[in-house]
XYZ file of C-alpha atoms in Angstrom:
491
model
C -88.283 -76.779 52.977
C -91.937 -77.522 54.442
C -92.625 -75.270 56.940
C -94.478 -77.420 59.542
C -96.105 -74.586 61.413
C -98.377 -73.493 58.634
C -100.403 -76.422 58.853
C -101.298 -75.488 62.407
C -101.869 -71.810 61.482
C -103.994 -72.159 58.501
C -106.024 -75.403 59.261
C -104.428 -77.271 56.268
C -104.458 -81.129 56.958
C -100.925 -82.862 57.608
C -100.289 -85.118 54.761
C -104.110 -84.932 54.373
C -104.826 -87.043 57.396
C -104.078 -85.024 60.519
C -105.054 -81.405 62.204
C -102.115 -80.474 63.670
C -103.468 -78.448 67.452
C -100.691 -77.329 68.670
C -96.239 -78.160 69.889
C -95.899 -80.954 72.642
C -92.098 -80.744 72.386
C -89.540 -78.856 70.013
C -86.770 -79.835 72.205
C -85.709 -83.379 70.609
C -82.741 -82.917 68.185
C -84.426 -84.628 65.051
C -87.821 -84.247 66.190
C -90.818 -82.178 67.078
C -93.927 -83.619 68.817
C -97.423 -82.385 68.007
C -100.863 -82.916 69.492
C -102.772 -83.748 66.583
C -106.233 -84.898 65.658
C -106.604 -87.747 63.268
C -109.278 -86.284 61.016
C -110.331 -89.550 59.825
C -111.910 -90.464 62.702
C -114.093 -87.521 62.692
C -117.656 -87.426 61.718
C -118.450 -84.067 61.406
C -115.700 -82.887 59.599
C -116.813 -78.803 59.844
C -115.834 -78.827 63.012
C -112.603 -79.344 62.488
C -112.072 -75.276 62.022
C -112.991 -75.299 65.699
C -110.314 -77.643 67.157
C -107.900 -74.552 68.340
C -110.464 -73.712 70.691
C -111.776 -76.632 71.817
C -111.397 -78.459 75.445
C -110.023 -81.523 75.797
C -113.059 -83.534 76.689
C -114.972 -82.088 73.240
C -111.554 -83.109 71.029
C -112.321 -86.896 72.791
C -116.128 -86.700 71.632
C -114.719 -85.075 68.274
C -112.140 -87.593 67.408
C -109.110 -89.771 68.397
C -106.569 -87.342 69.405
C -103.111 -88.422 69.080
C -99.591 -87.205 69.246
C -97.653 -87.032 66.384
C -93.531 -87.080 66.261
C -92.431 -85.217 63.352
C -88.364 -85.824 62.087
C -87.745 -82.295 60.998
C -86.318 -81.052 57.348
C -82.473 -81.622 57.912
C -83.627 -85.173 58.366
C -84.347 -85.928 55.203
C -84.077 -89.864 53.859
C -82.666 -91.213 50.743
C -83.794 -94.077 49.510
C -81.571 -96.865 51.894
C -82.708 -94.912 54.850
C -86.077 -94.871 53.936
C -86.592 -98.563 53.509
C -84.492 -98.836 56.527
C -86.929 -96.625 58.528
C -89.826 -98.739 57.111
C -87.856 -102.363 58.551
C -87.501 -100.748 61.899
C -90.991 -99.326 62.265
C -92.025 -103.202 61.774
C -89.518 -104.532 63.992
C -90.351 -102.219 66.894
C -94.304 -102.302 66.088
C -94.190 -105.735 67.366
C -92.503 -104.882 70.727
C -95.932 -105.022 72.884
C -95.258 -104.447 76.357
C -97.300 -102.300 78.980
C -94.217 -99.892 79.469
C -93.702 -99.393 76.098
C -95.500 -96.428 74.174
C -94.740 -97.750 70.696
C -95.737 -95.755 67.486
C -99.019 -97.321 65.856
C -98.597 -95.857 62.272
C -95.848 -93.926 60.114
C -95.299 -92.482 57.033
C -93.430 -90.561 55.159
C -94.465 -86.948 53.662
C -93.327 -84.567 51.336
C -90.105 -86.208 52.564
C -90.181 -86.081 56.141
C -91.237 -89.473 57.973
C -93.290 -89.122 60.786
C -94.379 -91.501 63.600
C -97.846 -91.699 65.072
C -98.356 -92.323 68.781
C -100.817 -92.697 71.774
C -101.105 -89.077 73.044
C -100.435 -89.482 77.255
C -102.355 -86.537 78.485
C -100.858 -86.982 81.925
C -97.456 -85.605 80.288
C -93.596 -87.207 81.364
C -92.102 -87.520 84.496
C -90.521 -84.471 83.924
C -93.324 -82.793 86.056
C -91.508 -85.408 88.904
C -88.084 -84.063 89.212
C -87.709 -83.308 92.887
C -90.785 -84.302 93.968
C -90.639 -87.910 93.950
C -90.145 -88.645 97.778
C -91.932 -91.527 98.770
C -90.630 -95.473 98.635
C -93.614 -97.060 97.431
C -93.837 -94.657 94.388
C -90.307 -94.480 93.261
C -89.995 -98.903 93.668
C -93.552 -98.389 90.987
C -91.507 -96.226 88.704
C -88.231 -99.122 89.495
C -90.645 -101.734 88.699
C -92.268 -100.070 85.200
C -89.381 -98.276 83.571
C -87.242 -101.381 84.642
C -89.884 -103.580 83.106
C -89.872 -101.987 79.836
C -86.014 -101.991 79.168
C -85.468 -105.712 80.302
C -88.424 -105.984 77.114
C -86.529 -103.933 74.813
C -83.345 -105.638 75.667
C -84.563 -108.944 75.377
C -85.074 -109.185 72.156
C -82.844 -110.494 69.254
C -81.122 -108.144 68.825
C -80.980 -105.988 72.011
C -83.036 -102.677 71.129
C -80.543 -100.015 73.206
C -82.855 -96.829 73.836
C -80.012 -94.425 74.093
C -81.822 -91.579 75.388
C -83.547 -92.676 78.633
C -84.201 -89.454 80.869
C -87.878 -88.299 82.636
C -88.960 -86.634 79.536
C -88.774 -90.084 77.478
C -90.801 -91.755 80.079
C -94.833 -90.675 79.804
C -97.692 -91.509 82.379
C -100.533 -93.111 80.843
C -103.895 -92.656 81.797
C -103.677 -95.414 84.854
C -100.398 -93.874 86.225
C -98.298 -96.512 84.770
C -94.868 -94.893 83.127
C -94.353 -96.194 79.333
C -91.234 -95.815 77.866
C -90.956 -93.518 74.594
C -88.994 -92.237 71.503
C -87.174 -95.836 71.494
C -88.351 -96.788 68.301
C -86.477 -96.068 64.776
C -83.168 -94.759 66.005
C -82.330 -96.754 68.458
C -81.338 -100.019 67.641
C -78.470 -101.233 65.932
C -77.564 -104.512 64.690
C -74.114 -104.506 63.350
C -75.886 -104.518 59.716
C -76.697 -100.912 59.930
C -76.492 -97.426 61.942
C -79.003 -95.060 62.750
C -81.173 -93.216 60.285
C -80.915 -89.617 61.383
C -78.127 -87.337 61.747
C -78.335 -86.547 65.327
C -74.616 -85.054 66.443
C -75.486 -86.876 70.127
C -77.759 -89.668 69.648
C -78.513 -88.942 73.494
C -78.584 -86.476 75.651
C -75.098 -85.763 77.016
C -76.055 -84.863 81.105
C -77.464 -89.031 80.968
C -75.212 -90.338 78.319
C -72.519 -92.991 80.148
C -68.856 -93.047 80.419
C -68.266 -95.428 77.988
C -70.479 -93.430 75.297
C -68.059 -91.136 74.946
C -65.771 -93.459 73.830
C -65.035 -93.175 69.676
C -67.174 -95.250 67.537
C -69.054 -96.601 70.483
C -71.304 -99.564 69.905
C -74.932 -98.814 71.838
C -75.019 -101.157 74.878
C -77.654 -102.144 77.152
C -75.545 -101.292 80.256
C -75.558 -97.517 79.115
C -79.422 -97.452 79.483
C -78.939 -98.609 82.505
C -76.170 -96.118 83.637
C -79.149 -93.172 82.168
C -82.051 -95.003 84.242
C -79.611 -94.113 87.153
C -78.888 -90.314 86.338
C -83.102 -90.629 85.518
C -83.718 -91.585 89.381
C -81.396 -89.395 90.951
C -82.823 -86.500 89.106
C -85.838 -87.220 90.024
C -85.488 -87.712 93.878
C -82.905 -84.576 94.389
C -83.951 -82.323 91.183
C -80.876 -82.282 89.459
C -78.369 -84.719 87.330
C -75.921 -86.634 89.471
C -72.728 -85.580 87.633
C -73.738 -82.262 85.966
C -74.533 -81.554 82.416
C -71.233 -83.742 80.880
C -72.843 -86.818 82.428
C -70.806 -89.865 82.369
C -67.517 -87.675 80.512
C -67.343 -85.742 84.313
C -67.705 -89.155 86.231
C -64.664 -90.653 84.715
C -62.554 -87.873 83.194
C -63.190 -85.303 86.151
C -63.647 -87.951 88.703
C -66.715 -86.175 89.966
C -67.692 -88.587 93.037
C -70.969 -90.405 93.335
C -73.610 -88.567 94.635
C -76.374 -89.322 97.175
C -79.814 -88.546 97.294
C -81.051 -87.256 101.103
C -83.599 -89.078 102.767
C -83.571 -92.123 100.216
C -83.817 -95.334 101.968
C -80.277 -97.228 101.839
C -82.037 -99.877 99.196
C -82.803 -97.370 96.430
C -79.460 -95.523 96.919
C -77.683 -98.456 96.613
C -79.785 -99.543 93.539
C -78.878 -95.937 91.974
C -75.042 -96.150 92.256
C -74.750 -99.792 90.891
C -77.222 -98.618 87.870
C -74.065 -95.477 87.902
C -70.796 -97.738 88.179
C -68.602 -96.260 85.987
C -67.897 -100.107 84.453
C -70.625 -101.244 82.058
C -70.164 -104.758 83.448
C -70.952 -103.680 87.075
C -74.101 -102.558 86.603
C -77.463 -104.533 87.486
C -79.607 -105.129 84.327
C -83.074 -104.004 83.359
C -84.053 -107.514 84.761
C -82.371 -107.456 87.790
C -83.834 -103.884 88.543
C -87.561 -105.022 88.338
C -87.445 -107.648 90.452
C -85.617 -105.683 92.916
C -88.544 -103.278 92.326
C -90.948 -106.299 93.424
C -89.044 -107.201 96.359
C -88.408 -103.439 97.560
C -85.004 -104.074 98.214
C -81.442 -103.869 96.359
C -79.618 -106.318 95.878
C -82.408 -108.765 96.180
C -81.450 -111.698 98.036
C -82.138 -114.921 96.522
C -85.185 -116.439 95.547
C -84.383 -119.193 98.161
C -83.934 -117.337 100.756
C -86.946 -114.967 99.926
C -89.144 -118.024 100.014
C -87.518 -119.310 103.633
C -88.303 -116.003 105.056
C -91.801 -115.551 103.834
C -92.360 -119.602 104.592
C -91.304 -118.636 108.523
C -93.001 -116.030 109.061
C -96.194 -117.705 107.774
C -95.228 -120.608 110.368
C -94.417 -118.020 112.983
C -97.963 -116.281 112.983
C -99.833 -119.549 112.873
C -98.029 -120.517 115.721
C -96.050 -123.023 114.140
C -92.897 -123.185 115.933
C -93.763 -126.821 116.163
C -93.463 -127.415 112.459
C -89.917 -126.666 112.746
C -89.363 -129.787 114.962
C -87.799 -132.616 112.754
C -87.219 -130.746 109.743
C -84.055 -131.138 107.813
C -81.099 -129.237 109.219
C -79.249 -129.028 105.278
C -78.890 -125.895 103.826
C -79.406 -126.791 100.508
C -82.998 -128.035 101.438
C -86.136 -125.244 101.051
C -88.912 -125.788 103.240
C -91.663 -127.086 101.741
C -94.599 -125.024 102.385
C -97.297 -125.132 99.945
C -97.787 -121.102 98.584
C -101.873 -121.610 99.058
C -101.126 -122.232 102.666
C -99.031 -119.024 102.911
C -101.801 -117.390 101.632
C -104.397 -118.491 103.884
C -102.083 -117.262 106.374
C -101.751 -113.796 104.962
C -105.497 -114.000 104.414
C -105.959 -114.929 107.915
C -104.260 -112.522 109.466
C -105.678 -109.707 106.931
C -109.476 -110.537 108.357
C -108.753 -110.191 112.086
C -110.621 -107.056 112.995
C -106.673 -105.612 114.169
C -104.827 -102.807 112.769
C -101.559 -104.627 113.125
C -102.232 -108.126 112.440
C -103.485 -106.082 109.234
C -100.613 -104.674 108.561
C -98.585 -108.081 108.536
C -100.993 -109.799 106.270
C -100.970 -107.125 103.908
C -96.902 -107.583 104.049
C -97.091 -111.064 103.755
C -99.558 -110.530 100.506
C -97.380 -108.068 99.178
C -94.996 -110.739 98.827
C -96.868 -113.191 97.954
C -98.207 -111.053 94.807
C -94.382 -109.961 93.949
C -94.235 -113.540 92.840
C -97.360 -113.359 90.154
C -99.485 -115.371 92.579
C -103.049 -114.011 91.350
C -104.823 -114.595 94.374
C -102.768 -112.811 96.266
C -102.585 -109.766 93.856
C -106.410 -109.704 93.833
C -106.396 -109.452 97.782
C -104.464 -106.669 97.108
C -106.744 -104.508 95.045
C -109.851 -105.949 96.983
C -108.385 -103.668 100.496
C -107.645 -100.781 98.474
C -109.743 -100.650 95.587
C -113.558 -99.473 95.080
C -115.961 -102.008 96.691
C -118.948 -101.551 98.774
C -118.094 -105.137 100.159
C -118.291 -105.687 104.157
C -114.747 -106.832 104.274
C -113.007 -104.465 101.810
C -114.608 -101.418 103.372
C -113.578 -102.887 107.239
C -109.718 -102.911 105.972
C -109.883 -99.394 104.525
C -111.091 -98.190 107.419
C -108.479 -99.647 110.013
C -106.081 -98.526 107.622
C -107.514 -94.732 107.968
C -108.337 -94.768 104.037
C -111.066 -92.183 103.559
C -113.899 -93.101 101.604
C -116.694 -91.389 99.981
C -120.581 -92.194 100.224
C -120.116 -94.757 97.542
C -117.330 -96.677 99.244
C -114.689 -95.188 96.805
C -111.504 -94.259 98.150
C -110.707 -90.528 98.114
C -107.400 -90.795 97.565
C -106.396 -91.157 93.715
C -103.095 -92.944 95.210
C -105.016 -95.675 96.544
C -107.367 -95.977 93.495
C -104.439 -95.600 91.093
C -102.763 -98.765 93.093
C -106.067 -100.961 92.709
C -106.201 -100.156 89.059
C -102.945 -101.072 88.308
C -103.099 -104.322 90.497
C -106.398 -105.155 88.387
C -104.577 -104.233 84.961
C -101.768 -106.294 85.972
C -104.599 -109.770 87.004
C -105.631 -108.918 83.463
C -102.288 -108.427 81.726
C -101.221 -111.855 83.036
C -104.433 -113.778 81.845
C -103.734 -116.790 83.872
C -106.248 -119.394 83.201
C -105.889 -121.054 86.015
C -107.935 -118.333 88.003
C -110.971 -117.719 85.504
C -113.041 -116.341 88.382
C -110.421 -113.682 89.522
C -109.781 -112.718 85.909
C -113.507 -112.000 85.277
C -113.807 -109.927 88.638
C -110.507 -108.203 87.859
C -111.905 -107.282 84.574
C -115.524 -106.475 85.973
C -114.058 -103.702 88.263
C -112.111 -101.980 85.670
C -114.818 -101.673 83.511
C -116.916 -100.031 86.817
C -113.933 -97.182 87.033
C -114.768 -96.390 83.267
C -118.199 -96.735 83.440
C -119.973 -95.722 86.756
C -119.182 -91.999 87.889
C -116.676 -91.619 90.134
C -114.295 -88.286 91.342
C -110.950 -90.273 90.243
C -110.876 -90.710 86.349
C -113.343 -89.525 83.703
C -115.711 -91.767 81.549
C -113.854 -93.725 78.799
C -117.003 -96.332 77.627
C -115.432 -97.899 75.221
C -112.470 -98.839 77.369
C -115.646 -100.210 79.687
C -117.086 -102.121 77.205
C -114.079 -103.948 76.316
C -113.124 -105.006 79.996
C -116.606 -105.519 80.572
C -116.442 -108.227 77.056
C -113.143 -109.401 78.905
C -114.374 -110.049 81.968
C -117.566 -112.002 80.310
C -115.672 -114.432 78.926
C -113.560 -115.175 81.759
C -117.188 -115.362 83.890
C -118.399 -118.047 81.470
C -115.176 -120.089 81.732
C -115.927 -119.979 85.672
C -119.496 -120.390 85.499
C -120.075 -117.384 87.391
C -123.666 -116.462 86.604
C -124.608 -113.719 88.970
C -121.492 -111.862 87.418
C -122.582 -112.428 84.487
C -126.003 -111.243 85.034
C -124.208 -108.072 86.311
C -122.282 -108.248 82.791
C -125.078 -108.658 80.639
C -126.768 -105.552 82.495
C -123.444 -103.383 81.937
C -123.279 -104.448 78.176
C -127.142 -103.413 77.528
C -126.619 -100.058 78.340
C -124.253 -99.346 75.470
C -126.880 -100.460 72.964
């Protein structure tokens, strides 16, 4: 049996690729996780006998680090399993989604297949349990976890994680949450079962009712029922049915729990994702648009857009727009969504702390629906610019700055970055000029010195390629002067 420890303690390369540093986690039930280096990648390879004591910053100059999941000895494939491992990695290689962390390599040694992965140094949301208290950043961990599952179940056929708790969900280094360890064993087709003998498949305190059912088939709803227990674990600090999970909700009729101090939407969010009936829960979908929308259940797109259309009329003073228009039901005002904008926009600009507020509302909603502008507004009041109007906003908002117009706050710089990652992410042509500004301030968090996150230039240099060819689409040539100046300095 190969005794996966030595290769850490002697310096002996894993399968003659990777220096194994030290455990991440030994507490998976086929699997342990290492933090490894991926020796090909380094230079100066007689170095590699000082990696144990090495910081983190010198393993980043040294090499790519990485983390890698190892299936231990009991887990053994024949030949069938093997080349069904090998058909799965492919299959969930291709899932690409921003709340996915999906393996990039795998192999198989001295009988043992291993996974490689992106190594998260900001850990799981383990580190969260009873200390996620505040709306806006439990709706962002709604809206990403959400996101990822309505992926994973989308496609043909549904890939059922089976093991969703805050240790399966890592923070990346923009404080988004990726989902993890859903590769491999988790999907199941009706061709074939899993590939490991794992006695749970799951973990039994977020496992649902119906998974303890004989021969249960994997369904989508039970991820759902675990993204539940996931929440509620992490608001109060502890599981909401004990450690039997769904077997105490139904068999012991343990009641539903609540969570203290959670507004009325989430709570009601959490006990639909817990209804003991598969078919009464939300799904993934369903979740991270309520997410958007910051409320549960999410009214209708209709009537989302009548509400957002009258208060745009209301501010402007419209109440004379109403006159004449049709009385039917069935019939949406018409009111252009650039118009709401200007509105928002409008209202953000007046030098008043609450008409502020309300345009920052009304954008809010506006950007829930994708509209770029509107998400770009966003990350232009809270994100790092030395611009008049930017810096105004922050200020009648109480944001505290620093000498170079940079929020102090990592909250409010973590919420620009992931507004600008998500203008990138959607790569809408029709705003070339926002894309290329979008892009242009990433790059800036990467490259210029700043208190919030640590160089990273070739993640820079890539934005800062990104965001020239979006600038030459719009013909913006003082950004790309700005580009051109960026770009020289890596040479």
């Amino acid at each position: 049996m190969l005794d996966i420890e030595k290769f850490a303690k002697t310096g002996q390369l894993f399968d003659n690729h990777y220096k194994l540093i030290r455990p991440l986690s030994t507490d998976g039930g086929t699997a342990d996780v290492w933090l490894a280096l991926d020796a090909k990648t380094v230079k100066d390879r007689s170095r590699l006998d000082q990696v144990p004591t090495m910081t983190p910053q010198e393993l980043d100059e040294l090499g790519l680090v990485v983390a890698i999941k190892i299936y231990r000895p009991k887990n053994a494939l024949d030949i069938e399993g093997e080349q069904r491992f090998r058909d799965e990695y492919m299959i969930v290689f291709n899932c690409n989604h921003t709340n996915l962390l999906h393996p990039t390599n795998y192999s198989i040694f001295e009988e043992m297949p291993y996974l490689v992965l992106p190594y998260c140094r900001q850990g799981s949301s383990e580190k969260l349990i009873g200390k996620l208290k505040k709306d806006a950043d439990i709706w962002k961990y709604i809206e990403d976890v959400a996101s990822g599952l309505a992926y994973l179940h989308a496609q043909t056929p549904p890939i059922v994680h089976q093991d969703i708790k805050p240790g399966n969900v890592l923070i990346d280094d923009i404080y988004n949450y990726a989902i993890t360890d859903f590769g491999i064993s988790s999907k199941k087709d009706g061709k074939h079962g899993y590939y490991f003998d794992d006695e749970n498949n799951g973990t039994l305190a977020y496992m649902a009712p119906e998974r303890f059912n004989e021969n249960a088939d994997p369904l989508p709803q039970s991820d759902i029922w675990a993204f539940g227990a996931t929440l509620h674990e992490l608001l109060t600090g502890s599981v909401p049915f004990g450690e039997e999970g769904g077997y105490a909700q139904t068999e012991k009729h343990v009641p539903m729990p609540t969570a203290p101090g959670v507004s009325a939407d989430i709570q009601r969010l959490i006990h639909a994702c817990l209804a003991p009936d598969p078919d009464d829960r939300p799904t993934a979908q369903q979740l991270a648009l309520a997410a958007r929308q910051k409320q549960y259940p999410v009214k209708s797109r209709k009537a989302f857009y009548i509400t957002l259309a009258l208060l745009g009329m209301l501010l402007v003073g419209g109440l004379s727009f109403l006159l004449g228009t049709s009385t039917d039901p069935e019939e949406e005002p018409k009111i252009p969504v650039e118009q709401l904008y200007l509105t928002a926009l409008h209202r953000m600009d007046c030098n008043n702390l609450d008409s502020l507020k309300i345009g920052i509302r009304m954008m809010d909603s506006l950007s829930s629906t994708n509209y770029v502008p509107a998400i770009y507004q966003m990350a232009f009041t809270y994100g790092w610019y030395s611009d008049s109007v930017s810096v105004r906003r922050k200020r009648l908002l109480g944001i505290d700055i620093d000498e170079q117009y940079m929020p102090r706050s990592d909250r409010h710089s973590n919420e620009a970055v992931a507004l600008f990652t998500r203008i990138v992410r959607l790569n809408d042509s029709t705003y070339a000029d926002i894309n290329a500004q979008a892009a242009y301030r990433l790059a800036c968090y990467y490259v210029m010195t700043n208190n919030i996150y640590k160089p990273n230039y070739e993640k820079g240099k890539q934005f800062l390629l990104q965001s020239r060819q979006w600038a030459t689409m719009a013909g913006d040539r003082e950004l790309l002067n700005k580009i051109e100046r960026g770009l020289a300095s890596f040479k």
